[in-house]
């Protein structure tokens, strides 16, 4: 067991020595940014975020109004259904015509509730899509500005790769290290 640990240490130190002894100019420099901090402190991003929040509040107010209307109609349906049930049970409604009219009324209310519920669900989905689309539209110039600045700073500091600390995505990569076409050639 001790000899395997010793061998592992020798391999690790050999690898470290190999990387340290390499040419300094050929070393890869990596940097990172925290996009969350940038977005919180960049005035343009704050303006876009405020605009999106205002738009979202407007949509939420509309959704609440529609939900209130739906709840009100559901209560009306429930009350009317219970009244109809009591009328049938007490014998107040006995004729086939009255039963049919009552059944038609209850079915109509039920269909109206179903339609309103589906309409509300469709509206919510539509709003969610609209907000995502608006967010992409509003943040596009901000994102382009940030990306350009990251690229400029990276080049001036001779940094080859820049990652986002928030989610680990590659934000900038030196084109000299792009091996896409070499991999494609090897695969063919």
Tab-separated table of C-alpha atoms in Angstrom:
chain	number	residue	atom	x	y	z
A	1	UNK	CA	0.000	0.000	0.000
A	2	UNK	CA	2.827	2.412	0.887
A	3	UNK	CA	4.678	1.718	-2.379
A	4	UNK	CA	1.570	2.520	-4.443
A	5	UNK	CA	1.188	5.852	-2.583
A	6	UNK	CA	4.887	6.570	-3.159
A	7	UNK	CA	4.529	5.781	-6.865
A	8	UNK	CA	1.501	8.070	-7.058
A	9	UNK	CA	3.448	10.904	-5.388
A	10	UNK	CA	6.348	10.404	-7.817
A	11	UNK	CA	3.978	10.562	-10.797
A	12	UNK	CA	2.287	13.701	-9.432
A	13	UNK	CA	5.588	15.484	-8.752
A	14	UNK	CA	6.909	14.451	-12.148
A	15	UNK	CA	3.824	15.888	-13.838
A	16	UNK	CA	4.113	19.119	-11.849
A	17	UNK	CA	7.791	19.386	-12.733
A	18	UNK	CA	7.002	18.796	-16.405
A	19	UNK	CA	4.397	21.585	-16.427
A	20	UNK	CA	6.606	23.986	-14.446
A	21	UNK	CA	9.639	23.423	-16.657
A	22	UNK	CA	7.613	24.207	-19.802
A	23	UNK	CA	8.201	27.409	-21.749
A	24	UNK	CA	6.632	30.370	-19.898
A	25	UNK	CA	5.336	31.904	-23.128
A	26	UNK	CA	3.408	28.754	-24.034
A	27	UNK	CA	1.543	28.603	-20.739
A	28	UNK	CA	-2.177	29.057	-20.867
A	29	UNK	CA	-3.607	31.901	-18.798
A	30	UNK	CA	-7.130	31.476	-17.458
A	31	UNK	CA	-9.308	34.143	-15.891
A	32	UNK	CA	-12.844	34.346	-14.590
A	33	UNK	CA	-15.559	36.915	-14.015
A	34	UNK	CA	-18.611	36.846	-11.796
A	35	UNK	CA	-21.475	37.756	-14.116
A	36	UNK	CA	-23.874	38.174	-11.201
A	37	UNK	CA	-21.698	40.929	-9.715
A	38	UNK	CA	-21.327	42.611	-13.120
A	39	UNK	CA	-25.091	42.554	-13.738
A	40	UNK	CA	-25.845	43.909	-10.265
A	41	UNK	CA	-23.426	46.811	-10.657
A	42	UNK	CA	-23.823	47.718	-14.323
A	43	UNK	CA	-26.356	50.597	-14.636
A	44	UNK	CA	-27.683	49.413	-18.024
A	45	UNK	CA	-28.390	45.956	-16.592
A	46	UNK	CA	-30.169	47.471	-13.594
A	47	UNK	CA	-32.375	49.559	-15.917
A	48	UNK	CA	-33.274	46.492	-17.975
A	49	UNK	CA	-34.033	44.503	-14.814
A	50	UNK	CA	-36.314	47.295	-13.524
A	51	UNK	CA	-38.152	47.456	-16.857
A	52	UNK	CA	-38.680	43.689	-16.789
A	53	UNK	CA	-39.916	43.776	-13.187
A	54	UNK	CA	-42.413	46.546	-14.052
A	55	UNK	CA	-43.671	44.574	-17.033
A	56	UNK	CA	-43.941	41.424	-14.922
A	57	UNK	CA	-45.935	43.313	-12.270
A	58	UNK	CA	-48.356	44.529	-14.935
A	59	UNK	CA	-48.845	40.975	-16.179
A	60	UNK	CA	-49.250	39.629	-12.644
A	61	UNK	CA	-51.965	42.210	-11.922
A	62	UNK	CA	-53.841	41.056	-15.036
A	63	UNK	CA	-53.420	37.408	-14.043
A	64	UNK	CA	-54.748	38.132	-10.543
A	65	UNK	CA	-57.801	39.870	-11.998
A	66	UNK	CA	-58.477	36.881	-14.265
A	67	UNK	CA	-57.996	34.455	-11.353
A	68	UNK	CA	-60.404	36.488	-9.213
A	69	UNK	CA	-62.983	36.380	-12.013
A	70	UNK	CA	-62.498	32.624	-12.367
A	71	UNK	CA	-62.914	32.084	-8.601
A	72	UNK	CA	-66.059	34.201	-8.577
A	73	UNK	CA	-67.577	32.204	-11.421
A	74	UNK	CA	-66.550	28.959	-9.717
A	75	UNK	CA	-68.381	30.069	-6.561
A	76	UNK	CA	-71.437	30.970	-8.651
A	77	UNK	CA	-71.296	27.543	-10.291
A	78	UNK	CA	-70.957	25.795	-6.931
A	79	UNK	CA	-73.872	27.714	-5.441
A	80	UNK	CA	-76.087	27.136	-8.482
A	81	UNK	CA	-75.151	23.430	-8.569
A	82	UNK	CA	-75.986	22.982	-4.873
A	83	UNK	CA	-79.283	24.853	-5.333
A	84	UNK	CA	-80.166	22.648	-8.306
A	85	UNK	CA	-79.321	19.527	-6.334
A	86	UNK	CA	-81.530	20.642	-3.426
A	87	UNK	CA	-84.374	21.461	-5.816
A	88	UNK	CA	-84.216	17.999	-7.355
A	89	UNK	CA	-83.904	16.228	-3.982
A	90	UNK	CA	-86.761	18.196	-2.406
A	91	UNK	CA	-89.029	17.478	-5.339
A	92	UNK	CA	-89.404	21.129	-6.376
A	93	UNK	CA	-88.202	20.243	-9.851
A	94	UNK	CA	-90.065	17.221	-11.156
A	95	UNK	CA	-90.900	17.695	-14.800
A	96	UNK	CA	-88.586	16.371	-17.471
A	97	UNK	CA	-88.454	19.835	-19.112
A	98	UNK	CA	-87.353	21.541	-15.875
A	99	UNK	CA	-84.713	18.860	-15.240
A	100	UNK	CA	-83.402	19.225	-18.774
A	101	UNK	CA	-83.268	23.050	-18.470
A	102	UNK	CA	-81.465	22.777	-15.126
A	103	UNK	CA	-78.987	20.268	-16.563
A	104	UNK	CA	-78.354	22.553	-19.578
A	105	UNK	CA	-77.768	25.533	-17.285
A	106	UNK	CA	-75.307	23.590	-15.079
A	107	UNK	CA	-73.486	22.202	-18.137
A	108	UNK	CA	-73.226	25.709	-19.595
A	109	UNK	CA	-71.739	27.069	-16.376
A	110	UNK	CA	-69.323	24.146	-16.200
A	111	UNK	CA	-68.225	24.703	-19.817
A	112	UNK	CA	-67.753	28.416	-19.151
A	113	UNK	CA	-65.536	27.606	-16.150
A	114	UNK	CA	-63.509	25.139	-18.221
A	115	UNK	CA	-63.057	27.718	-21.001
A	116	UNK	CA	-62.008	30.441	-18.547
A	117	UNK	CA	-59.535	28.096	-16.865
A	118	UNK	CA	-57.979	27.064	-20.181
A	119	UNK	CA	-57.867	30.705	-21.281
A	120	UNK	CA	-56.059	31.649	-18.068
A	121	UNK	CA	-53.537	28.832	-18.508
A	122	UNK	CA	-52.902	29.886	-22.117
A	123	UNK	CA	-52.509	33.514	-21.037
A	124	UNK	CA	-49.967	32.547	-18.348
A	125	UNK	CA	-47.966	30.519	-20.882
A	126	UNK	CA	-48.121	33.363	-23.389
A	127	UNK	CA	-46.958	35.869	-20.762
A	128	UNK	CA	-44.071	33.636	-19.726
A	129	UNK	CA	-42.953	33.359	-23.353
A	130	UNK	CA	-43.355	37.111	-23.866
A	131	UNK	CA	-41.286	37.900	-20.779
A	132	UNK	CA	-38.498	35.549	-21.878
A	133	UNK	CA	-38.519	37.088	-25.344
A	134	UNK	CA	-38.496	40.639	-23.931
A	135	UNK	CA	-35.680	39.714	-21.536
A	136	UNK	CA	-33.545	38.397	-24.399
A	137	UNK	CA	-34.326	41.503	-26.472
A	138	UNK	CA	-33.528	43.979	-23.684
A	139	UNK	CA	-30.415	42.209	-22.424
A	140	UNK	CA	-28.904	41.694	-25.893
A	141	UNK	CA	-27.063	45.055	-26.027
A	142	UNK	CA	-25.957	44.673	-22.397
A	143	UNK	CA	-24.637	41.175	-23.070
A	144	UNK	CA	-22.826	42.361	-26.202
A	145	UNK	CA	-21.192	45.202	-24.248
A	146	UNK	CA	-20.069	42.850	-21.472
A	147	UNK	CA	-18.774	40.250	-23.959
A	148	UNK	CA	-16.814	42.880	-25.923
A	149	UNK	CA	-15.297	44.274	-22.720
A	150	UNK	CA	-14.316	40.775	-21.520
A	151	UNK	CA	-12.657	40.134	-24.877
A	152	UNK	CA	-10.778	43.478	-24.781
A	153	UNK	CA	-9.570	42.966	-21.202
A	154	UNK	CA	-8.569	39.357	-21.963
A	155	UNK	CA	-6.511	40.381	-24.965
A	156	UNK	CA	-4.821	43.242	-23.105
A	157	UNK	CA	-3.921	40.926	-20.203
A	158	UNK	CA	-2.961	38.081	-22.583
A	159	UNK	CA	-5.529	35.770	-20.990
A	160	UNK	CA	-6.416	32.802	-23.194
A	161	UNK	CA	-9.694	31.715	-21.578
A	162	UNK	CA	-12.261	33.471	-19.374
A	163	UNK	CA	-14.984	31.578	-17.525
A	164	UNK	CA	-18.047	32.798	-15.680
A	165	UNK	CA	-17.767	32.060	-11.972
A	166	UNK	CA	-21.578	32.026	-11.640
A	167	UNK	CA	-22.233	29.106	-13.985
A	168	UNK	CA	-18.878	27.932	-15.354
A	169	UNK	CA	-19.543	28.827	-18.990
A	170	UNK	CA	-16.728	29.853	-21.293
A	171	UNK	CA	-17.105	33.560	-22.058
A	172	UNK	CA	-13.919	34.064	-24.063
A	173	UNK	CA	-11.556	31.659	-25.762
A	174	UNK	CA	-8.399	32.488	-27.677
A	175	UNK	CA	-8.935	31.269	-31.227
A	176	UNK	CA	-5.368	29.849	-31.292
A	177	UNK	CA	-6.591	27.110	-28.947
A	178	UNK	CA	-9.663	26.163	-31.003
A	179	UNK	CA	-9.129	22.578	-32.179
A	180	UNK	CA	-12.618	22.047	-33.626
A	181	UNK	CA	-11.458	21.454	-37.193
A	182	UNK	CA	-8.553	19.242	-36.124
A	183	UNK	CA	-11.033	17.050	-34.273
A	184	UNK	CA	-13.345	17.017	-37.303
A	185	UNK	CA	-10.448	16.065	-39.598
A	186	UNK	CA	-9.475	13.261	-37.230
A	187	UNK	CA	-13.063	11.995	-37.117
A	188	UNK	CA	-13.379	11.833	-40.907
